[in-house]
Amino acid sequence: MKKAKILSLFSGAGGLDLGFRNAGFEITTSNEIDTDTFDTYKYNFPKTKHIGGSIVKLNKDDLEDYYDGIIGGPP
């Protein structure tokens, strides 16, 4: 069975994403502005495309054509 593709916004170090991955979802793309969390996120999710920077600067070229869901932990 194919895993549902998830877009993660305000990802931080990936705590919420870890829960979703453990529940069987595939986190394909993430975004976080806080560069201090980047290394931790990349260590825990090496296959995820992680986009650093402000969410307002995301564009369609950064994202995939389709996601099954969106998760996030906005401040």
PDB file of N, CA, C and O in Angstrom:
ATOM      1  N   MET A   1       0.827  -1.181   0.000  1.00  0.00           N
ATOM      2  CA  MET A   1       0.000   0.000   0.000  1.00  0.00           C
ATOM      3  C   MET A   1       0.871   1.244   0.000  1.00  0.00           C
ATOM      4  O   MET A   1       1.843   1.346   0.742  1.00  0.00           O
ATOM      5  N   LYS A   2       0.540   2.206  -0.848  1.00  0.00           N
ATOM      6  CA  LYS A   2       1.302   3.435  -0.976  1.00  0.00           C
ATOM      7  C   LYS A   2       1.064   4.346   0.232  1.00  0.00           C
ATOM      8  O   LYS A   2      -0.061   4.514   0.683  1.00  0.00           O
ATOM      9  N   LYS A   3       2.139   4.932   0.742  1.00  0.00           N
ATOM     10  CA  LYS A   3       2.032   5.853   1.864  1.00  0.00           C
ATOM     11  C   LYS A   3       1.498   7.198   1.387  1.00  0.00           C
ATOM     12  O   LYS A   3       1.822   7.651   0.289  1.00  0.00           O
ATOM     13  N   ALA A   4       0.696   7.852   2.226  1.00  0.00           N
ATOM     14  CA  ALA A   4       0.180   9.180   1.913  1.00  0.00           C
ATOM     15  C   ALA A   4       1.313  10.198   1.989  1.00  0.00           C
ATOM     16  O   ALA A   4       2.106  10.199   2.923  1.00  0.00           O
ATOM     17  N   LYS A   5       1.401  11.064   0.975  1.00  0.00           N
ATOM     18  CA  LYS A   5       2.429  12.098   0.907  1.00  0.00           C
ATOM     19  C   LYS A   5       1.994  13.323   1.708  1.00  0.00           C
ATOM     20  O   LYS A   5       0.897  13.828   1.536  1.00  0.00           O
ATOM     21  N   ILE A   6       2.901  13.812   2.557  1.00  0.00           N
ATOM     22  CA  ILE A   6       2.587  14.908   3.456  1.00  0.00           C
ATOM     23  C   ILE A   6       3.535  16.084   3.226  1.00  0.00           C
ATOM     24  O   ILE A   6       4.741  15.906   3.076  1.00  0.00           O
ATOM     25  N   LEU A   7       2.978  17.301   3.252  1.00  0.00           N
ATOM     26  CA  LEU A   7       3.736  18.547   3.274  1.00  0.00           C
ATOM     27  C   LEU A   7       3.742  19.033   4.711  1.00  0.00           C
ATOM     28  O   LEU A   7       2.688  19.157   5.335  1.00  0.00           O
ATOM     29  N   SER A   8       4.921  19.292   5.264  1.00  0.00           N
ATOM     30  CA  SER A   8       5.055  19.760   6.637  1.00  0.00           C
ATOM     31  C   SER A   8       5.498  21.216   6.631  1.00  0.00           C
ATOM     32  O   SER A   8       6.530  21.561   6.050  1.00  0.00           O
ATOM     33  N   LEU A   9       4.720  22.063   7.293  1.00  0.00           N
ATOM     34  CA  LEU A   9       5.053  23.480   7.415  1.00  0.00           C
ATOM     35  C   LEU A   9       5.345  23.812   8.870  1.00  0.00           C
ATOM     36  O   LEU A   9       4.806  23.175   9.770  1.00  0.00           O
ATOM     37  N   PHE A  10       6.204  24.804   9.103  1.00  0.00           N
ATOM     38  CA  PHE A  10       6.627  25.152  10.470  1.00  0.00           C
ATOM     39  C   PHE A  10       7.156  23.889  11.159  1.00  0.00           C
ATOM     40  O   PHE A  10       6.754  23.545  12.261  1.00  0.00           O
ATOM     41  N   SER A  11       8.065  23.200  10.499  1.00  0.00           N
ATOM     42  CA  SER A  11       8.483  21.851  10.876  1.00  0.00           C
ATOM     43  C   SER A  11       9.364  21.756  12.112  1.00  0.00           C
ATOM     44  O   SER A  11       9.429  20.698  12.732  1.00  0.00           O
ATOM     45  N   GLY A  12      10.059  22.823  12.449  1.00  0.00           N
ATOM     46  CA  GLY A  12      10.959  22.766  13.600  1.00  0.00           C
ATOM     47  C   GLY A  12      11.978  21.658  13.430  1.00  0.00           C
ATOM     48  O   GLY A  12      12.504  21.436  12.346  1.00  0.00           O
ATOM     49  N   ALA A  13      12.237  20.925  14.507  1.00  0.00           N
ATOM     50  CA  ALA A  13      13.185  19.815  14.448  1.00  0.00           C
ATOM     51  C   ALA A  13      12.527  18.519  13.978  1.00  0.00           C
ATOM     52  O   ALA A  13      13.197  17.511  13.802  1.00  0.00           O
ATOM     53  N   GLY A  14      11.205  18.532  13.803  1.00  0.00           N
ATOM     54  CA  GLY A  14      10.526  17.384  13.219  1.00  0.00           C
ATOM     55  C   GLY A  14       9.752  16.506  14.178  1.00  0.00           C
ATOM     56  O   GLY A  14       9.418  15.376  13.826  1.00  0.00           O
ATOM     57  N   GLY A  15       9.426  16.981  15.356  1.00  0.00           N
ATOM     58  CA  GLY A  15       8.687  16.158  16.322  1.00  0.00           C
ATOM     59  C   GLY A  15       7.329  15.712  15.813  1.00  0.00           C
ATOM     60  O   GLY A  15       6.979  14.527  15.893  1.00  0.00           O
ATOM     61  N   LEU A  16       6.546  16.641  15.287  1.00  0.00           N
ATOM     62  CA  LEU A  16       5.231  16.304  14.734  1.00  0.00           C
ATOM     63  C   LEU A  16       5.394  15.374  13.531  1.00  0.00           C
ATOM     64  O   LEU A  16       4.660  14.390  13.379  1.00  0.00           O
ATOM     65  N   ASP A  17       6.381  15.663  12.705  1.00  0.00           N
ATOM     66  CA  ASP A  17       6.640  14.851  11.518  1.00  0.00           C
ATOM     67  C   ASP A  17       7.008  13.423  11.902  1.00  0.00           C
ATOM     68  O   ASP A  17       6.600  12.469  11.241  1.00  0.00           O
ATOM     69  N   LEU A  18       7.775  13.277  12.972  1.00  0.00           N
ATOM     70  CA  LEU A  18       8.163  11.948  13.440  1.00  0.00           C
ATOM     71  C   LEU A  18       6.930  11.126  13.803  1.00  0.00           C
ATOM     72  O   LEU A  18       6.834   9.948  13.449  1.00  0.00           O
ATOM     73  N   GLY A  19       5.985  11.739  14.483  1.00  0.00           N
ATOM     74  CA  GLY A  19       4.745  11.047  14.823  1.00  0.00           C
ATOM     75  C   GLY A  19       3.987  10.604  13.585  1.00  0.00           C
ATOM     76  O   GLY A  19       3.484   9.477  13.517  1.00  0.00           O
ATOM     77  N   PHE A  20       3.896  11.476  12.591  1.00  0.00           N
ATOM     78  CA  PHE A  20       3.202  11.116  11.352  1.00  0.00           C
ATOM     79  C   PHE A  20       3.957  10.033  10.589  1.00  0.00           C
ATOM     80  O   PHE A  20       3.353   9.119  10.045  1.00  0.00           O
ATOM     81  N   ARG A  21       5.288  10.118  10.564  1.00  0.00           N
ATOM     82  CA  ARG A  21       6.065   9.073   9.883  1.00  0.00           C
ATOM     83  C   ARG A  21       5.867   7.729  10.577  1.00  0.00           C
ATOM     84  O   ARG A  21       5.684   6.698   9.924  1.00  0.00           O
ATOM     85  N   ASN A  22       5.884   7.737  11.905  1.00  0.00           N
ATOM     86  CA  ASN A  22       5.681   6.495  12.656  1.00  0.00           C
ATOM     87  C   ASN A  22       4.279   5.927  12.459  1.00  0.00           C
ATOM     88  O   ASN A  22       4.061   4.727  12.619  1.00  0.00           O
ATOM     89  N   ALA A  23       3.326   6.795  12.099  1.00  0.00           N
ATOM     90  CA  ALA A  23       1.955   6.353  11.834  1.00  0.00           C
ATOM     91  C   ALA A  23       1.775   5.888  10.390  1.00  0.00           C
ATOM     92  O   ALA A  23       0.675   5.509   9.995  1.00  0.00           O
ATOM     93  N   GLY A  24       2.844   5.919   9.595  1.00  0.00           N
ATOM     94  CA  GLY A  24       2.786   5.381   8.245  1.00  0.00           C
ATOM     95  C   GLY A  24       2.710   6.385   7.113  1.00  0.00           C
ATOM     96  O   GLY A  24       2.528   6.009   5.958  1.00  0.00           O
ATOM     97  N   PHE A  25       2.875   7.669   7.412  1.00  0.00           N
ATOM     98  CA  PHE A  25       2.854   8.692   6.373  1.00  0.00           C
ATOM     99  C   PHE A  25       4.263   8.946   5.853  1.00  0.00           C
ATOM    100  O   PHE A  25       5.245   8.669   6.527  1.00  0.00           O
ATOM    101  N   GLU A  26       4.341   9.505   4.641  1.00  0.00           N
ATOM    102  CA  GLU A  26       5.626   9.864   4.046  1.00  0.00           C
ATOM    103  C   GLU A  26       5.727  11.390   4.009  1.00  0.00           C
ATOM    104  O   GLU A  26       4.952  12.050   3.318  1.00  0.00           O
ATOM    105  N   ILE A  27       6.666  11.945   4.755  1.00  0.00           N
ATOM    106  CA  ILE A  27       6.887  13.386   4.760  1.00  0.00           C
ATOM    107  C   ILE A  27       7.808  13.676   3.574  1.00  0.00           C
ATOM    108  O   ILE A  27       9.005  13.408   3.623  1.00  0.00           O
ATOM    109  N   THR A  28       7.254  14.221   2.497  1.00  0.00           N
ATOM    110  CA  THR A  28       8.052  14.422   1.289  1.00  0.00           C
ATOM    111  C   THR A  28       8.700  15.794   1.218  1.00  0.00           C
ATOM    112  O   THR A  28       9.766  15.940   0.628  1.00  0.00           O
ATOM    113  N   THR A  29       8.074  16.807   1.827  1.00  0.00           N
ATOM    114  CA  THR A  29       8.592  18.169   1.786  1.00  0.00           C
ATOM    115  C   THR A  29       8.326  18.835   3.131  1.00  0.00           C
ATOM    116  O   THR A  29       7.263  18.660   3.709  1.00  0.00           O
ATOM    117  N   SER A  30       9.311  19.613   3.593  1.00  0.00           N
ATOM    118  CA  SER A  30       9.122  20.355   4.839  1.00  0.00           C
ATOM    119  C   SER A  30       9.669  21.769   4.683  1.00  0.00           C
ATOM    120  O   SER A  30      10.500  22.034   3.814  1.00  0.00           O
ATOM    121  N   ASN A  31       9.200  22.652   5.559  1.00  0.00           N
ATOM    122  CA  ASN A  31       9.654  24.048   5.546  1.00  0.00           C
ATOM    123  C   ASN A  31       9.796  24.548   6.971  1.00  0.00           C
ATOM    124  O   ASN A  31       8.938  24.304   7.814  1.00  0.00           O
ATOM    125  N   GLU A  32      10.901  25.252   7.213  1.00  0.00           N
ATOM    126  CA  GLU A  32      11.154  25.848   8.525  1.00  0.00           C
ATOM    127  C   GLU A  32      12.080  27.045   8.354  1.00  0.00           C
ATOM    128  O   GLU A  32      13.053  26.972   7.603  1.00  0.00           O
ATOM    129  N   ILE A  33      11.771  28.127   9.039  1.00  0.00           N
ATOM    130  CA  ILE A  33      12.590  29.332   8.956  1.00  0.00           C
ATOM    131  C   ILE A  33      13.769  29.300   9.922  1.00  0.00           C
ATOM    132  O   ILE A  33      14.799  29.904   9.678  1.00  0.00           O
ATOM    133  N   ASP A  34      13.647  28.570  11.033  1.00  0.00           N
ATOM    134  CA  ASP A  34      14.677  28.532  12.069  1.00  0.00           C
ATOM    135  C   ASP A  34      15.833  27.636  11.645  1.00  0.00           C
ATOM    136  O   ASP A  34      15.724  26.408  11.662  1.00  0.00           O
ATOM    137  N   THR A  35      16.952  28.246  11.292  1.00  0.00           N
ATOM    138  CA  THR A  35      18.091  27.476  10.784  1.00  0.00           C
ATOM    139  C   THR A  35      18.762  26.630  11.859  1.00  0.00           C
ATOM    140  O   THR A  35      19.477  25.686  11.535  1.00  0.00           O
ATOM    141  N   ASP A  36      18.534  26.927  13.133  1.00  0.00           N
ATOM    142  CA  ASP A  36      19.136  26.130  14.209  1.00  0.00           C
ATOM    143  C   ASP A  36      18.576  24.703  14.240  1.00  0.00           C
ATOM    144  O   ASP A  36      19.210  23.802  14.785  1.00  0.00           O
ATOM    145  N   THR A  37      17.408  24.487  13.691  1.00  0.00           N
ATOM    146  CA  THR A  37      16.802  23.154  13.703  1.00  0.00           C
ATOM    147  C   THR A  37      17.118  22.346  12.443  1.00  0.00           C
ATOM    148  O   THR A  37      16.810  21.159  12.382  1.00  0.00           O
ATOM    149  N   PHE A  38      17.731  22.969  11.459  1.00  0.00           N
ATOM    150  CA  PHE A  38      17.942  22.333  10.161  1.00  0.00           C
ATOM    151  C   PHE A  38      18.724  21.019  10.264  1.00  0.00           C
ATOM    152  O   PHE A  38      18.322  20.012   9.690  1.00  0.00           O
ATOM    153  N   ASP A  39      19.845  21.027  10.975  1.00  0.00           N
ATOM    154  CA  ASP A  39      20.675  19.823  11.070  1.00  0.00           C
ATOM    155  C   ASP A  39      19.923  18.668  11.735  1.00  0.00           C
ATOM    156  O   ASP A  39      20.025  17.521  11.313  1.00  0.00           O
ATOM    157  N   THR A  40      19.160  18.967  12.784  1.00  0.00           N
ATOM    158  CA  THR A  40      18.388  17.935  13.466  1.00  0.00           C
ATOM    159  C   THR A  40      17.337  17.354  12.529  1.00  0.00           C
ATOM    160  O   THR A  40      17.172  16.134  12.439  1.00  0.00           O
ATOM    161  N   TYR A  41      16.628  18.228  11.820  1.00  0.00           N
ATOM    162  CA  TYR A  41      15.594  17.760  10.895  1.00  0.00           C
ATOM    163  C   TYR A  41      16.211  16.879   9.806  1.00  0.00           C
ATOM    164  O   TYR A  41      15.710  15.799   9.513  1.00  0.00           O
ATOM    165  N   LYS A  42      17.287  17.345   9.193  1.00  0.00           N
ATOM    166  CA  LYS A  42      17.921  16.582   8.110  1.00  0.00           C
ATOM    167  C   LYS A  42      18.457  15.239   8.605  1.00  0.00           C
ATOM    168  O   LYS A  42      18.429  14.250   7.882  1.00  0.00           O
ATOM    169  N   TYR A  43      18.919  15.178   9.835  1.00  0.00           N
ATOM    170  CA  TYR A  43      19.395  13.912  10.404  1.00  0.00           C
ATOM    171  C   TYR A  43      18.239  12.929  10.544  1.00  0.00           C
ATOM    172  O   TYR A  43      18.377  11.750  10.212  1.00  0.00           O
ATOM    173  N   ASN A  44      17.116  13.399  11.045  1.00  0.00           N
ATOM    174  CA  ASN A  44      15.962  12.535  11.279  1.00  0.00           C
ATOM    175  C   ASN A  44      15.168  12.221  10.009  1.00  0.00           C
ATOM    176  O   ASN A  44      14.466  11.213   9.955  1.00  0.00           O
ATOM    177  N   PHE A  45      15.261  13.082   8.997  1.00  0.00           N
ATOM    178  CA  PHE A  45      14.493  12.917   7.754  1.00  0.00           C
ATOM    179  C   PHE A  45      15.392  13.144   6.539  1.00  0.00           C
ATOM    180  O   PHE A  45      15.198  14.085   5.769  1.00  0.00           O
ATOM    181  N   PRO A  46      16.371  12.265   6.317  1.00  0.00           N
ATOM    182  CA  PRO A  46      17.324  12.485   5.222  1.00  0.00           C
ATOM    183  C   PRO A  46      16.702  12.417   3.820  1.00  0.00           C
ATOM    184  O   PRO A  46      17.270  12.975   2.884  1.00  0.00           O
ATOM    185  N   LYS A  47      15.562  11.768   3.680  1.00  0.00           N
ATOM    186  CA  LYS A  47      14.935  11.647   2.353  1.00  0.00           C
ATOM    187  C   LYS A  47      13.934  12.769   2.063  1.00  0.00           C
ATOM    188  O   LYS A  47      13.422  12.873   0.955  1.00  0.00           O
ATOM    189  N   THR A  48      13.643  13.593   3.050  1.00  0.00           N
ATOM    190  CA  THR A  48      12.676  14.676   2.888  1.00  0.00           C
ATOM    191  C   THR A  48      13.349  15.899   2.277  1.00  0.00           C
ATOM    192  O   THR A  48      14.457  16.268   2.675  1.00  0.00           O
ATOM    193  N   LYS A  49      12.686  16.521   1.318  1.00  0.00           N
ATOM    194  CA  LYS A  49      13.166  17.787   0.771  1.00  0.00           C
ATOM    195  C   LYS A  49      12.856  18.863   1.808  1.00  0.00           C
ATOM    196  O   LYS A  49      11.692  19.156   2.076  1.00  0.00           O
ATOM    197  N   HIS A  50      13.889  19.435   2.420  1.00  0.00           N
ATOM    198  CA  HIS A  50      13.707  20.433   3.472  1.00  0.00           C
ATOM    199  C   HIS A  50      14.049  21.809   2.913  1.00  0.00           C
ATOM    200  O   HIS A  50      15.161  22.038   2.443  1.00  0.00           O
ATOM    201  N   ILE A  51      13.084  22.708   2.957  1.00  0.00           N
ATOM    202  CA  ILE A  51      13.250  24.052   2.425  1.00  0.00           C
ATOM    203  C   ILE A  51      13.381  25.013   3.595  1.00  0.00           C
ATOM    204  O   ILE A  51      12.442  25.183   4.373  1.00  0.00           O
ATOM    205  N   GLY A  52      14.545  25.606   3.732  1.00  0.00           N
ATOM    206  CA  GLY A  52      14.763  26.592   4.781  1.00  0.00           C
ATOM    207  C   GLY A  52      14.279  27.959   4.328  1.00  0.00           C
ATOM    208  O   GLY A  52      14.345  28.292   3.153  1.00  0.00           O
ATOM    209  N   GLY A  53      13.792  28.740   5.275  1.00  0.00           N
ATOM    210  CA  GLY A  53      13.367  30.097   4.959  1.00  0.00           C
ATOM    211  C   GLY A  53      11.899  30.316   5.274  1.00  0.00           C
ATOM    212  O   GLY A  53      11.187  29.405   5.703  1.00  0.00           O
ATOM    213  N   SER A  54      11.462  31.528   5.028  1.00  0.00           N
ATOM    214  CA  SER A  54      10.100  31.935   5.338  1.00  0.00           C
ATOM    215  C   SER A  54       9.070  31.228   4.461  1.00  0.00           C
ATOM    216  O   SER A  54       9.271  31.067   3.256  1.00  0.00           O
ATOM    217  N   ILE A  55       7.967  30.853   5.078  1.00  0.00           N
ATOM    218  CA  ILE A  55       6.865  30.205   4.354  1.00  0.00           C
ATOM    219  C   ILE A  55       6.311  31.118   3.260  1.00  0.00           C
ATOM    220  O   ILE A  55       5.826  30.640   2.244  1.00  0.00           O
ATOM    221  N   VAL A  56       6.395  32.421   3.441  1.00  0.00           N
ATOM    222  CA  VAL A  56       5.842  33.346   2.450  1.00  0.00           C
ATOM    223  C   VAL A  56       6.669  33.367   1.166  1.00  0.00           C
ATOM    224  O   VAL A  56       6.201  33.854   0.140  1.00  0.00           O
ATOM    225  N   LYS A  57       7.874  32.808   1.212  1.00  0.00           N
ATOM    226  CA  LYS A  57       8.718  32.759   0.021  1.00  0.00           C
ATOM    227  C   LYS A  57       8.636  31.437  -0.726  1.00  0.00           C
ATOM    228  O   LYS A  57       9.289  31.256  -1.751  1.00  0.00           O
ATOM    229  N   LEU A  58       7.825  30.493  -0.232  1.00  0.00           N
ATOM    230  CA  LEU A  58       7.635  29.241  -0.963  1.00  0.00           C
ATOM    231  C   LEU A  58       6.916  29.522  -2.271  1.00  0.00           C
ATOM    232  O   LEU A  58       6.024  30.372  -2.328  1.00  0.00           O
ATOM    233  N   ASN A  59       7.293  28.812  -3.309  1.00  0.00           N
ATOM    234  CA  ASN A  59       6.579  28.950  -4.582  1.00  0.00           C
ATOM    235  C   ASN A  59       6.331  27.561  -5.159  1.00  0.00           C
ATOM    236  O   ASN A  59       6.796  26.558  -4.635  1.00  0.00           O
ATOM    237  N   LYS A  60       5.601  27.517  -6.229  1.00  0.00           N
ATOM    238  CA  LYS A  60       5.199  26.218  -6.790  1.00  0.00           C
ATOM    239  C   LYS A  60       6.384  25.369  -7.224  1.00  0.00           C
ATOM    240  O   LYS A  60       6.287  24.153  -7.229  1.00  0.00           O
ATOM    241  N   ASP A  61       7.508  25.988  -7.550  1.00  0.00           N
ATOM    242  CA  ASP A  61       8.686  25.210  -7.933  1.00  0.00           C
ATOM    243  C   ASP A  61       9.315  24.491  -6.739  1.00  0.00           C
ATOM    244  O   ASP A  61      10.014  23.499  -6.909  1.00  0.00           O
ATOM    245  N   ASP A  62       9.063  24.986  -5.532  1.00  0.00           N
ATOM    246  CA  ASP A  62       9.567  24.352  -4.319  1.00  0.00           C
ATOM    247  C   ASP A  62       8.756  23.110  -3.956  1.00  0.00           C
ATOM    248  O   ASP A  62       9.259  22.208  -3.298  1.00  0.00           O
ATOM    249  N   LEU A  63       7.502  23.088  -4.370  1.00  0.00           N
ATOM    250  CA  LEU A  63       6.558  22.064  -3.917  1.00  0.00           C
ATOM    251  C   LEU A  63       6.282  21.027  -4.994  1.00  0.00           C
ATOM    252  O   LEU A  63       6.497  21.263  -6.175  1.00  0.00           O
ATOM    253  N   GLU A  64       5.780  19.878  -4.557  1.00  0.00           N
ATOM    254  CA  GLU A  64       5.359  18.846  -5.496  1.00  0.00           C
ATOM    255  C   GLU A  64       3.981  19.204  -6.042  1.00  0.00           C
ATOM    256  O   GLU A  64       3.298  20.079  -5.520  1.00  0.00           O
ATOM    257  N   ASP A  65       3.551  18.509  -7.062  1.00  0.00           N
ATOM    258  CA  ASP A  65       2.254  18.788  -7.681  1.00  0.00           C
ATOM    259  C   ASP A  65       1.076  18.388  -6.799  1.00  0.00           C
ATOM    260  O   ASP A  65      -0.012  18.927  -6.921  1.00  0.00           O
ATOM    261  N   TYR A  66       1.295  17.420  -5.907  1.00  0.00           N
ATOM    262  CA  TYR A  66       0.179  16.896  -5.133  1.00  0.00           C
ATOM    263  C   TYR A  66       0.655  16.377  -3.776  1.00  0.00           C
ATOM    264  O   TYR A  66       1.705  15.750  -3.679  1.00  0.00           O
ATOM    265  N   TYR A  67      -0.129  16.667  -2.751  1.00  0.00           N
ATOM    266  CA  TYR A  67       0.066  16.104  -1.404  1.00  0.00           C
ATOM    267  C   TYR A  67      -1.254  15.531  -0.943  1.00  0.00           C
ATOM    268  O   TYR A  67      -2.325  16.067  -1.248  1.00  0.00           O
ATOM    269  N   ASP A  68      -1.180  14.481  -0.149  1.00  0.00           N
ATOM    270  CA  ASP A  68      -2.404  13.926   0.445  1.00  0.00           C
ATOM    271  C   ASP A  68      -2.816  14.687   1.692  1.00  0.00           C
ATOM    272  O   ASP A  68      -3.971  14.608   2.106  1.00  0.00           O
ATOM    273  N   GLY A  69      -1.873  15.416   2.285  1.00  0.00           N
ATOM    274  CA  GLY A  69      -2.190  16.178   3.487  1.00  0.00           C
ATOM    275  C   GLY A  69      -1.119  17.197   3.814  1.00  0.00           C
ATOM    276  O   GLY A  69      -0.006  17.141   3.296  1.00  0.00           O
ATOM    277  N   ILE A  70      -1.475  18.133   4.671  1.00  0.00           N
ATOM    278  CA  ILE A  70      -0.566  19.167   5.141  1.00  0.00           C
ATOM    279  C   ILE A  70      -0.625  19.160   6.664  1.00  0.00           C
ATOM    280  O   ILE A  70      -1.708  19.150   7.250  1.00  0.00           O
ATOM    281  N   ILE A  71       0.558  19.178   7.298  1.00  0.00           N
ATOM    282  CA  ILE A  71       0.634  19.284   8.742  1.00  0.00           C
ATOM    283  C   ILE A  71       1.504  20.475   9.087  1.00  0.00           C
ATOM    284  O   ILE A  71       2.258  20.973   8.250  1.00  0.00           O
ATOM    285  N   GLY A  72       1.403  20.953  10.316  1.00  0.00           N
ATOM    286  CA  GLY A  72       2.263  22.062  10.711  1.00  0.00           C
ATOM    287  C   GLY A  72       2.110  22.420  12.166  1.00  0.00           C
ATOM    288  O   GLY A  72       1.102  22.123  12.797  1.00  0.00           O
ATOM    289  N   GLY A  73       3.132  23.062  12.672  1.00  0.00           N
ATOM    290  CA  GLY A  73       3.137  23.535  14.043  1.00  0.00           C
ATOM    291  C   GLY A  73       3.477  25.007  14.093  1.00  0.00           C
ATOM    292  O   GLY A  73       4.545  25.372  14.558  1.00  0.00           O
ATOM    293  N   PRO A  74       2.556  25.854  13.593  1.00  0.00           N
ATOM    294  CA  PRO A  74       2.870  27.292  13.573  1.00  0.00           C
ATOM    295  C   PRO A  74       3.031  27.845  14.991  1.00  0.00           C
ATOM    296  O   PRO A  74       2.391  27.352  15.918  1.00  0.00           O
ATOM    297  N   PRO A  75       3.876  28.845  15.125  1.00  0.00           N
ATOM    298  CA  PRO A  75       4.110  29.436  16.447  1.00  0.00           C
ATOM    299  C   PRO A  75       2.872  30.122  16.993  1.00  0.00           C
ATOM    300  O   PRO A  75       1.978  30.474  16.313  1.00  0.00           O
TER     301      PRO A  75
END
